[in-house]
């Protein structure tokens, strides 16, 4: 599945109709989320899609909820489906608890069928005329669904989800020569097992400062005032800009890595830890866009016949010596170097962790790692070249050496 995002230019009438759709779908989500929350609190059980869908049709018969009929029924049902999925993910500890949708956040609704895209026009149910769409690039494959959204800054987009399959792609084998482990960091974006360190772009910091300033200004504006509304749009614009910057950066990095290495291993950072544990760390993880980065790596790897692997979160990647396998009892966050008490091996903390991540992945695939060889230097050179071409700051931190296990 691949999503293509296009800017939409609705007419004034269409904007009204879109607002109705956003509002109704938001209402359905919030209404049933509330019902579910109450039901969980009282009986320990929630509802499922089928029951919610039945209740929704009852609701629509009531006079006070007649306005729901102005919205495409399938989009409302899609909201229920999303809610059901959100609860399932939450209970599997794959996501945070579903929350109420606010008016001032990003708005969206999904059209699962009965749509058409003809050149620069998007046809969807309940809309008499097609919506103008800027088709800056083409999409191939079978369209599964279309999600229409409005950013808090006011811009509209259509995200077209397409199922595409390329039968010509050849799957690469997992080998020592072409595998890389990635340690994700907070200060440094990522450290690779061959010693390459990728830095976050400098403009992230500048945008962050701008955002803090704008948010401070917003908090000083009088509630309900026109100036406050204007300032809120300003804040939203900066946030949107930052999201674009991040997506662009992550796209470039994941592109280079999936072109250079045949096997890419990362740690499985379950959301569970972040929800229970340290909020500052959770925020840093979310801000760095790790979740999005992993999705990109996975998608691009599969499109290119490369292997994307996640190693268990309980593997001691940080505390383990990548040379002799000794596991330290403690490794503080402040310790920037790994020094083995047993064999005396020493390396940068993150490089050592990345080497372990790579090894765990290779072992899980049954690839022997006795030689202790790291990914050859020519791959590293080409990664550095490609990163530089994309304008991404990267360097080789240390000569990573060849630890023998
Ligand atoms: Zn050691």
Short mmCIF file of C-alpha atoms and ligand atoms in Angstrom, two decimals:
data_model
loop_
_atom_site.label_atom_id
_atom_site.label_comp_id
_atom_site.label_asym_id
_atom_site.label_seq_id
_atom_site.Cartn_x
_atom_site.Cartn_y
_atom_site.Cartn_z
CA UNK A 1 0.00 0.00 0.00
CA UNK A 2 1.26 3.42 -0.88
CA UNK A 3 -0.28 6.79 -0.15
CA UNK A 4 -0.14 9.69 -2.58
CA UNK A 5 -0.91 13.12 -1.19
CA UNK A 6 -2.38 15.90 -3.28
CA UNK A 7 -3.44 19.44 -2.49
CA UNK A 8 -7.15 20.15 -2.95
CA UNK A 9 -8.72 23.45 -3.96
CA UNK A 10 -12.42 23.25 -3.03
CA UNK A 11 -14.91 25.97 -3.96
CA UNK A 12 -16.65 27.93 -1.21
CA UNK A 13 -19.72 25.66 -1.40
CA UNK A 14 -17.52 22.62 -1.23
CA UNK A 15 -15.71 24.00 1.80
CA UNK A 16 -19.04 24.12 3.61
CA UNK A 17 -19.78 20.54 2.61
CA UNK A 18 -16.29 19.42 3.64
CA UNK A 19 -16.74 21.10 7.02
CA UNK A 20 -19.97 19.12 7.48
CA UNK A 21 -18.14 15.89 6.72
CA UNK A 22 -15.27 16.70 9.08
CA UNK A 23 -17.74 17.70 11.80
CA UNK A 24 -20.00 14.67 11.44
CA UNK A 25 -17.14 12.20 11.37
CA UNK A 26 -15.58 13.89 14.38
CA UNK A 27 -18.94 13.77 16.16
CA UNK A 28 -19.35 10.05 15.44
CA UNK A 29 -15.85 9.31 16.67
CA UNK A 30 -16.26 11.34 19.87
CA UNK A 31 -19.79 10.09 20.56
CA UNK A 32 -18.84 6.41 20.30
CA UNK A 33 -15.52 6.92 22.05
CA UNK A 34 -17.43 8.36 24.99
CA UNK A 35 -19.90 5.43 24.95
CA UNK A 36 -17.04 2.95 24.84
CA UNK A 37 -15.14 4.65 27.65
CA UNK A 38 -18.24 4.60 29.85
CA UNK A 39 -18.97 1.01 29.00
CA UNK A 40 -15.38 -0.04 29.78
CA UNK A 41 -15.57 1.79 33.09
CA UNK A 42 -18.88 0.19 34.05
CA UNK A 43 -18.72 -3.31 32.62
CA UNK A 44 -15.10 -3.73 31.54
CA UNK A 45 -16.29 -4.31 27.98
CA UNK A 46 -16.49 -2.13 24.92
CA UNK A 47 -18.47 -2.28 21.73
CA UNK A 48 -17.44 -3.56 18.31
CA UNK A 49 -17.93 -2.16 14.84
CA UNK A 50 -21.15 -4.05 14.08
CA UNK A 51 -22.90 -2.94 17.25
CA UNK A 52 -21.72 0.64 16.89
CA UNK A 53 -22.89 0.69 13.29
CA UNK A 54 -26.37 -0.46 14.33
CA UNK A 55 -26.49 2.19 17.01
CA UNK A 56 -25.45 4.80 14.52
CA UNK A 57 -28.41 3.98 12.26
CA UNK A 58 -30.75 4.30 15.26
CA UNK A 59 -29.18 7.63 16.06
CA UNK A 60 -29.81 8.89 12.55
CA UNK A 61 -33.55 8.25 12.97
CA UNK A 62 -33.75 10.72 15.85
CA UNK A 63 -34.86 14.18 14.91
CA UNK A 64 -31.98 15.96 16.64
CA UNK A 65 -29.41 13.96 14.66
CA UNK A 66 -30.94 14.44 11.22
CA UNK A 67 -27.95 16.51 10.15
CA UNK A 68 -25.84 13.35 10.10
CA UNK A 69 -27.69 12.38 6.92
CA UNK A 70 -26.02 15.17 5.00
CA UNK A 71 -22.75 13.28 5.27
CA UNK A 72 -21.75 10.26 3.21
CA UNK A 73 -22.87 7.30 5.35
CA UNK A 74 -19.83 5.27 4.39
CA UNK A 75 -17.51 7.94 5.74
CA UNK A 76 -19.33 7.85 9.08
CA UNK A 77 -19.01 4.08 9.19
CA UNK A 78 -15.34 4.44 8.37
CA UNK A 79 -14.95 6.57 11.51
CA UNK A 80 -16.38 3.69 13.53
CA UNK A 81 -13.98 1.31 11.87
CA UNK A 82 -11.06 3.59 12.71
CA UNK A 83 -12.29 3.75 16.30
CA UNK A 84 -12.50 -0.03 16.53
CA UNK A 85 -8.96 -0.32 15.14
CA UNK A 86 -7.70 2.34 17.56
CA UNK A 87 -9.08 0.40 20.53
CA UNK A 88 -7.64 -2.88 19.24
CA UNK A 89 -4.22 -1.31 18.82
CA UNK A 90 -4.46 0.22 22.27
CA UNK A 91 -5.27 -3.11 23.91
CA UNK A 92 -2.44 -4.78 22.05
CA UNK A 93 -0.23 -1.99 23.43
CA UNK A 94 0.63 -0.90 19.92
CA UNK A 95 -0.77 2.58 20.33
CA UNK A 96 -1.87 5.05 22.90
CA UNK A 97 -5.43 5.26 24.15
CA UNK A 98 -7.84 6.80 21.60
CA UNK A 99 -8.60 10.41 22.45
CA UNK A 100 -11.37 12.84 21.60
CA UNK A 101 -10.90 14.76 18.38
CA UNK A 102 -10.77 18.51 18.70
CA UNK A 103 -12.10 21.18 16.38
CA UNK A 104 -8.78 22.96 16.05
CA UNK A 105 -6.67 19.94 15.21
CA UNK A 106 -6.21 18.36 11.81
CA UNK A 107 -9.59 17.24 10.43
CA UNK A 108 -10.19 14.25 8.21
CA UNK A 109 -12.65 11.77 6.80
CA UNK A 110 -12.23 8.71 4.63
CA UNK A 111 -14.13 7.78 1.50
CA UNK A 112 -13.85 3.99 1.13
CA UNK A 113 -15.62 3.65 -2.23
CA UNK A 114 -17.67 5.29 -5.00
CA UNK A 115 -14.99 7.85 -5.80
CA UNK A 116 -13.25 8.70 -9.04
CA UNK A 117 -10.17 10.64 -10.01
CA UNK A 118 -10.21 12.03 -13.52
CA UNK A 119 -7.24 14.15 -14.37
CA UNK A 120 -7.33 17.10 -11.97
CA UNK A 121 -10.75 16.36 -10.55
CA UNK A 122 -11.81 14.31 -7.56
CA UNK A 123 -15.38 12.96 -7.52
CA UNK A 124 -16.78 11.80 -4.18
CA UNK A 125 -20.32 10.94 -2.97
CA UNK A 126 -22.58 13.78 -1.70
CA UNK A 127 -20.60 16.35 -3.67
CA UNK A 128 -22.49 17.53 -6.75
CA UNK A 129 -19.39 18.80 -8.48
CA UNK A 130 -15.86 17.38 -8.45
CA UNK A 131 -13.22 18.97 -6.23
CA UNK A 132 -10.21 20.51 -7.95
CA UNK A 133 -7.02 18.62 -7.16
CA UNK A 134 -3.42 19.56 -8.00
CA UNK A 135 -2.06 16.35 -9.45
CA UNK A 136 1.67 17.11 -9.23
CA UNK A 137 2.54 13.47 -9.86
CA UNK A 138 0.83 10.35 -11.07
CA UNK A 139 -0.18 7.29 -9.12
CA UNK A 140 -0.29 3.72 -10.33
CA UNK A 141 -2.21 0.73 -9.09
CA UNK A 142 -5.57 0.04 -7.61
CA UNK A 143 -7.05 2.79 -5.42
CA UNK A 144 -8.23 1.45 -2.06
CA UNK A 145 -9.54 4.56 -0.34
CA UNK A 146 -9.24 8.32 -0.23
CA UNK A 147 -8.78 10.34 2.93
CA UNK A 148 -9.56 14.03 2.77
CA UNK A 149 -8.01 16.25 5.39
CA UNK A 150 -7.71 19.85 6.42
CA UNK A 151 -4.68 21.12 8.28
CA UNK A 152 -5.22 23.58 11.11
CA UNK A 153 -3.70 26.21 8.82
CA UNK A 154 -6.64 25.73 6.44
CA UNK A 155 -5.05 23.71 3.60
CA UNK A 156 -6.92 20.75 2.16
CA UNK A 157 -5.34 17.49 0.98
CA UNK A 158 -6.45 14.20 -0.49
CA UNK A 159 -4.43 11.15 0.42
CA UNK A 160 -4.97 8.39 -2.11
CA UNK A 161 -4.17 4.93 -0.84
CA UNK A 162 -3.05 2.67 -3.65
CA UNK A 163 -2.24 -1.00 -3.67
CA UNK A 164 0.76 -1.63 -5.86
CA UNK A 165 2.77 -4.71 -6.44
CA UNK A 166 5.82 -5.14 -8.56
CA UNK A 167 6.35 -8.78 -9.52
CA UNK A 168 9.81 -8.04 -10.93
CA UNK A 169 11.40 -7.22 -7.59
CA UNK A 170 14.03 -9.68 -6.52
CA UNK A 171 14.38 -10.30 -2.81
CA UNK A 172 17.97 -9.84 -1.57
CA UNK A 173 19.40 -12.48 0.74
CA UNK A 174 20.42 -11.61 4.31
CA UNK A 175 24.23 -11.60 4.41
CA UNK A 176 26.92 -10.25 6.69
CA UNK A 177 28.41 -8.14 3.92
CA UNK A 178 25.28 -6.10 3.31
CA UNK A 179 23.66 -5.81 6.74
CA UNK A 180 23.52 -2.75 8.93
CA UNK A 181 22.27 -2.15 12.47
CA UNK A 182 20.83 1.21 13.43
CA UNK A 183 20.82 2.71 16.90
CA UNK A 184 18.33 5.56 17.12
CA UNK A 185 19.37 8.43 19.31
CA UNK A 186 17.92 11.61 20.74
CA UNK A 187 20.76 14.06 20.19
CA UNK A 188 22.19 12.28 17.15
CA UNK A 189 19.46 11.06 14.83
CA UNK A 190 20.97 7.65 14.13
CA UNK A 191 24.20 5.72 14.49
CA UNK A 192 24.99 2.82 12.16
CA UNK A 193 26.99 -0.28 13.04
CA UNK A 194 29.69 0.71 10.54
CA UNK A 195 30.30 3.93 12.44
CA UNK A 196 28.26 6.36 10.33
CA UNK A 197 26.48 8.98 12.39
CA UNK A 198 23.55 10.87 10.94
CA UNK A 199 22.75 14.27 12.45
CA UNK A 200 19.42 16.02 12.62
CA UNK A 201 19.21 19.01 10.27
CA UNK A 202 20.09 22.35 11.85
CA UNK A 203 16.86 23.96 10.64
CA UNK A 204 14.88 21.67 12.99
CA UNK A 205 16.31 23.59 15.94
CA UNK A 206 15.47 26.96 14.38
CA UNK A 207 11.87 25.91 13.71
CA UNK A 208 11.57 24.57 17.24
CA UNK A 209 12.62 27.97 18.64
CA UNK A 210 10.17 29.77 16.38
CA UNK A 211 7.38 27.48 17.53
CA UNK A 212 8.09 28.04 21.23
CA UNK A 213 7.98 31.81 20.66
CA UNK A 214 4.71 31.64 18.72
CA UNK A 215 3.12 29.40 21.34
CA UNK A 216 4.12 31.81 24.11
CA UNK A 217 2.55 34.64 22.18
CA UNK A 218 -0.61 32.59 21.72
CA UNK A 219 -0.94 31.96 25.45
CA UNK A 220 -0.89 35.72 26.07
CA UNK A 221 -3.77 36.48 23.68
CA UNK A 222 -7.21 36.97 25.13
CA UNK A 223 -9.46 33.90 24.87
CA UNK A 224 -12.02 34.13 22.09
CA UNK A 225 -10.37 37.19 20.55
CA UNK A 226 -9.75 37.63 16.85
CA UNK A 227 -6.01 38.01 17.51
CA UNK A 228 -5.94 34.72 19.33
CA UNK A 229 -7.50 32.99 16.35
CA UNK A 230 -4.95 34.59 14.03
CA UNK A 231 -2.12 33.53 16.30
CA UNK A 232 -3.47 29.99 16.43
CA UNK A 233 -3.27 29.78 12.65
CA UNK A 234 0.32 31.06 12.85
CA UNK A 235 1.24 28.33 15.33
CA UNK A 236 -0.46 25.73 13.16
CA UNK A 237 1.50 26.91 10.12
CA UNK A 238 4.81 26.50 11.93
CA UNK A 239 3.81 23.04 13.12
CA UNK A 240 2.81 22.05 9.63
CA UNK A 241 6.08 23.38 8.26
CA UNK A 242 8.00 21.36 10.86
CA UNK A 243 6.06 18.21 10.01
CA UNK A 244 6.95 18.72 6.34
CA UNK A 245 10.62 19.28 7.17
CA UNK A 246 10.67 16.12 9.24
CA UNK A 247 8.92 14.02 6.61
CA UNK A 248 11.32 15.26 3.96
CA UNK A 249 14.38 14.48 6.10
CA UNK A 250 13.14 11.01 7.04
CA UNK A 251 12.29 10.28 3.42
CA UNK A 252 15.80 11.17 2.29
CA UNK A 253 17.56 9.17 4.99
CA UNK A 254 15.39 6.05 4.56
CA UNK A 255 15.91 6.33 0.83
CA UNK A 256 19.71 6.32 1.09
CA UNK A 257 19.77 3.46 3.60
CA UNK A 258 17.47 1.19 1.61
CA UNK A 259 19.55 1.87 -1.50
CA UNK A 260 22.87 1.15 0.20
CA UNK A 261 22.23 -1.80 2.51
CA UNK A 262 20.35 -5.02 1.76
CA UNK A 263 19.43 -5.74 5.37
CA UNK A 264 18.51 -3.04 7.86
CA UNK A 265 18.00 -3.88 11.51
CA UNK A 266 16.49 -1.61 14.14
CA UNK A 267 15.33 -2.06 17.68
CA UNK A 268 11.67 -2.66 18.33
CA UNK A 269 10.70 0.37 20.39
CA UNK A 270 7.34 -0.61 21.71
CA UNK A 271 5.04 2.22 22.58
CA UNK A 272 4.29 0.50 25.86
CA UNK A 273 7.51 1.72 27.44
CA UNK A 274 6.86 5.25 26.42
CA UNK A 275 3.33 5.26 27.74
CA UNK A 276 4.29 3.93 31.15
CA UNK A 277 7.65 5.50 31.48
CA UNK A 278 9.51 8.63 30.88
CA UNK A 279 7.43 11.36 29.25
CA UNK A 280 10.39 13.44 28.15
CA UNK A 281 11.86 10.47 26.38
CA UNK A 282 8.51 9.69 24.81
CA UNK A 283 8.29 13.24 23.52
CA UNK A 284 11.80 13.11 22.12
CA UNK A 285 11.02 9.85 20.35
CA UNK A 286 7.85 11.28 18.86
CA UNK A 287 9.58 14.52 17.86
CA UNK A 288 12.39 12.70 16.13
CA UNK A 289 9.78 10.86 14.08
CA UNK A 290 11.17 7.40 14.77
CA UNK A 291 7.81 5.77 14.24
CA UNK A 292 7.47 7.38 10.83
CA UNK A 293 11.09 6.56 9.99
CA UNK A 294 10.54 2.86 10.65
CA UNK A 295 7.42 2.77 8.52
CA UNK A 296 9.38 4.43 5.70
CA UNK A 297 12.28 1.98 6.05
CA UNK A 298 9.90 -0.95 6.02
CA UNK A 299 7.95 0.28 3.00
CA UNK A 300 11.00 1.23 0.95
CA UNK A 301 12.83 -1.97 1.87
CA UNK A 302 9.93 -4.08 0.63
CA UNK A 303 9.63 -2.01 -2.55
CA UNK A 304 13.31 -2.60 -3.28
CA UNK A 305 13.51 -6.23 -2.24
CA UNK A 306 15.60 -5.38 0.83
CA UNK A 307 15.16 -6.82 4.30
CA UNK A 308 13.87 -4.77 7.19
CA UNK A 309 14.22 -6.41 10.60
CA UNK A 310 13.25 -5.48 14.11
CA UNK A 311 15.04 -7.04 17.03
CA UNK A 312 13.40 -7.62 20.42
CA UNK A 313 13.24 -4.76 22.79
CA UNK A 314 14.65 -6.89 25.58
CA UNK A 315 17.87 -7.74 23.78
CA UNK A 316 20.62 -5.99 25.75
CA UNK A 317 21.93 -3.97 22.80
CA UNK A 318 23.37 -1.14 24.91
CA UNK A 319 24.81 -3.12 27.81
CA UNK A 320 26.41 -5.89 25.80
CA UNK A 321 30.03 -5.94 24.64
CA UNK A 322 30.00 -6.36 20.88
CA UNK A 323 33.43 -8.04 21.01
CA UNK A 324 33.10 -10.73 23.70
CA UNK A 325 29.37 -10.83 24.46
CA UNK A 326 29.73 -9.88 28.11
CA UNK A 327 26.65 -8.08 29.43
CA UNK A 328 27.26 -5.24 31.87
CA UNK A 329 24.99 -4.97 34.88
CA UNK A 330 24.59 -1.25 34.35
CA UNK A 331 25.20 1.32 31.66
CA UNK A 332 24.22 4.86 32.60
CA UNK A 333 22.86 7.31 29.99
CA UNK A 334 25.77 9.61 30.78
CA UNK A 335 28.36 6.98 29.79
CA UNK A 336 29.17 7.89 26.22
CA UNK A 337 31.76 5.15 25.73
CA UNK A 338 31.38 1.44 26.12
CA UNK A 339 34.33 -0.10 27.95
CA UNK A 340 34.27 -3.84 28.52
CA UNK A 341 35.44 -4.97 31.99
CA UNK A 342 36.24 -8.42 30.68
CA UNK A 343 38.02 -8.07 27.33
CA UNK A 344 38.90 -4.40 27.41
CA UNK A 345 37.09 -3.62 24.13
CA UNK A 346 36.05 -0.02 23.83
CA UNK A 347 33.91 1.89 21.36
CA UNK A 348 31.37 4.68 21.18
CA UNK A 349 28.27 3.68 23.12
CA UNK A 350 25.91 3.99 20.13
CA UNK A 351 28.22 2.24 17.66
CA UNK A 352 28.55 -0.68 20.10
CA UNK A 353 24.74 -0.85 20.41
CA UNK A 354 24.27 -0.71 16.62
CA UNK A 355 26.77 -3.56 16.14
CA UNK A 356 24.77 -5.65 18.61
CA UNK A 357 21.48 -4.85 16.88
CA UNK A 358 23.00 -6.00 13.60
CA UNK A 359 24.29 -9.19 15.18
CA UNK A 360 20.96 -10.07 16.83
CA UNK A 361 19.24 -9.63 13.48
CA UNK A 362 21.76 -11.83 11.64
CA UNK A 363 21.53 -14.54 14.31
CA UNK A 364 17.73 -14.53 14.14
CA UNK A 365 18.02 -15.22 10.41
CA UNK A 366 20.49 -18.03 11.01
CA UNK A 367 23.36 -16.17 9.35
CA UNK A 368 26.63 -17.15 11.03
CA UNK A 369 28.48 -14.23 12.60
CA UNK A 370 31.56 -16.08 13.81
CA UNK A 371 33.87 -14.05 11.63
CA UNK A 372 32.85 -10.89 13.49
CA UNK A 373 33.24 -8.98 10.23
CA UNK A 374 31.36 -5.72 9.93
CA UNK A 375 29.77 -4.35 6.79
CA UNK A 376 32.59 -3.60 4.34
CA UNK A 377 33.82 -0.04 4.04
CA UNK A 378 32.73 0.47 0.40
CA UNK A 379 29.06 0.42 1.45
CA UNK A 380 29.82 3.00 4.09
CA UNK A 381 31.57 5.22 1.57
CA UNK A 382 28.62 5.08 -0.78
CA UNK A 383 26.18 5.78 2.08
CA UNK A 384 28.18 8.86 3.05
CA UNK A 385 28.28 10.05 -0.56
CA UNK A 386 24.54 9.64 -1.04
CA UNK A 387 23.76 11.34 2.28
CA UNK A 388 25.99 14.28 1.37
CA UNK A 389 24.22 14.57 -1.99
CA UNK A 390 20.89 14.79 -0.14
CA UNK A 391 22.28 17.56 2.06
CA UNK A 392 22.25 15.44 5.21
CA UNK A 393 24.96 15.90 7.80
CA UNK A 394 26.75 12.61 8.39
CA UNK A 395 30.22 11.48 9.32
CA UNK A 396 32.13 8.42 10.45
CA UNK A 397 32.34 8.71 14.18
CA UNK A 398 35.12 6.22 14.86
CA UNK A 399 36.87 3.53 12.94
CA UNK A 400 34.41 0.93 14.08
CA UNK A 401 36.98 -1.88 14.04
CA UNK A 402 36.22 -5.55 13.67
CA UNK A 403 35.29 -7.03 17.00
CA UNK A 404 35.65 -10.78 17.16
CA UNK A 405 32.96 -12.63 19.03
ZN1 LIG B 1 34.16 -7.62 25.95
#
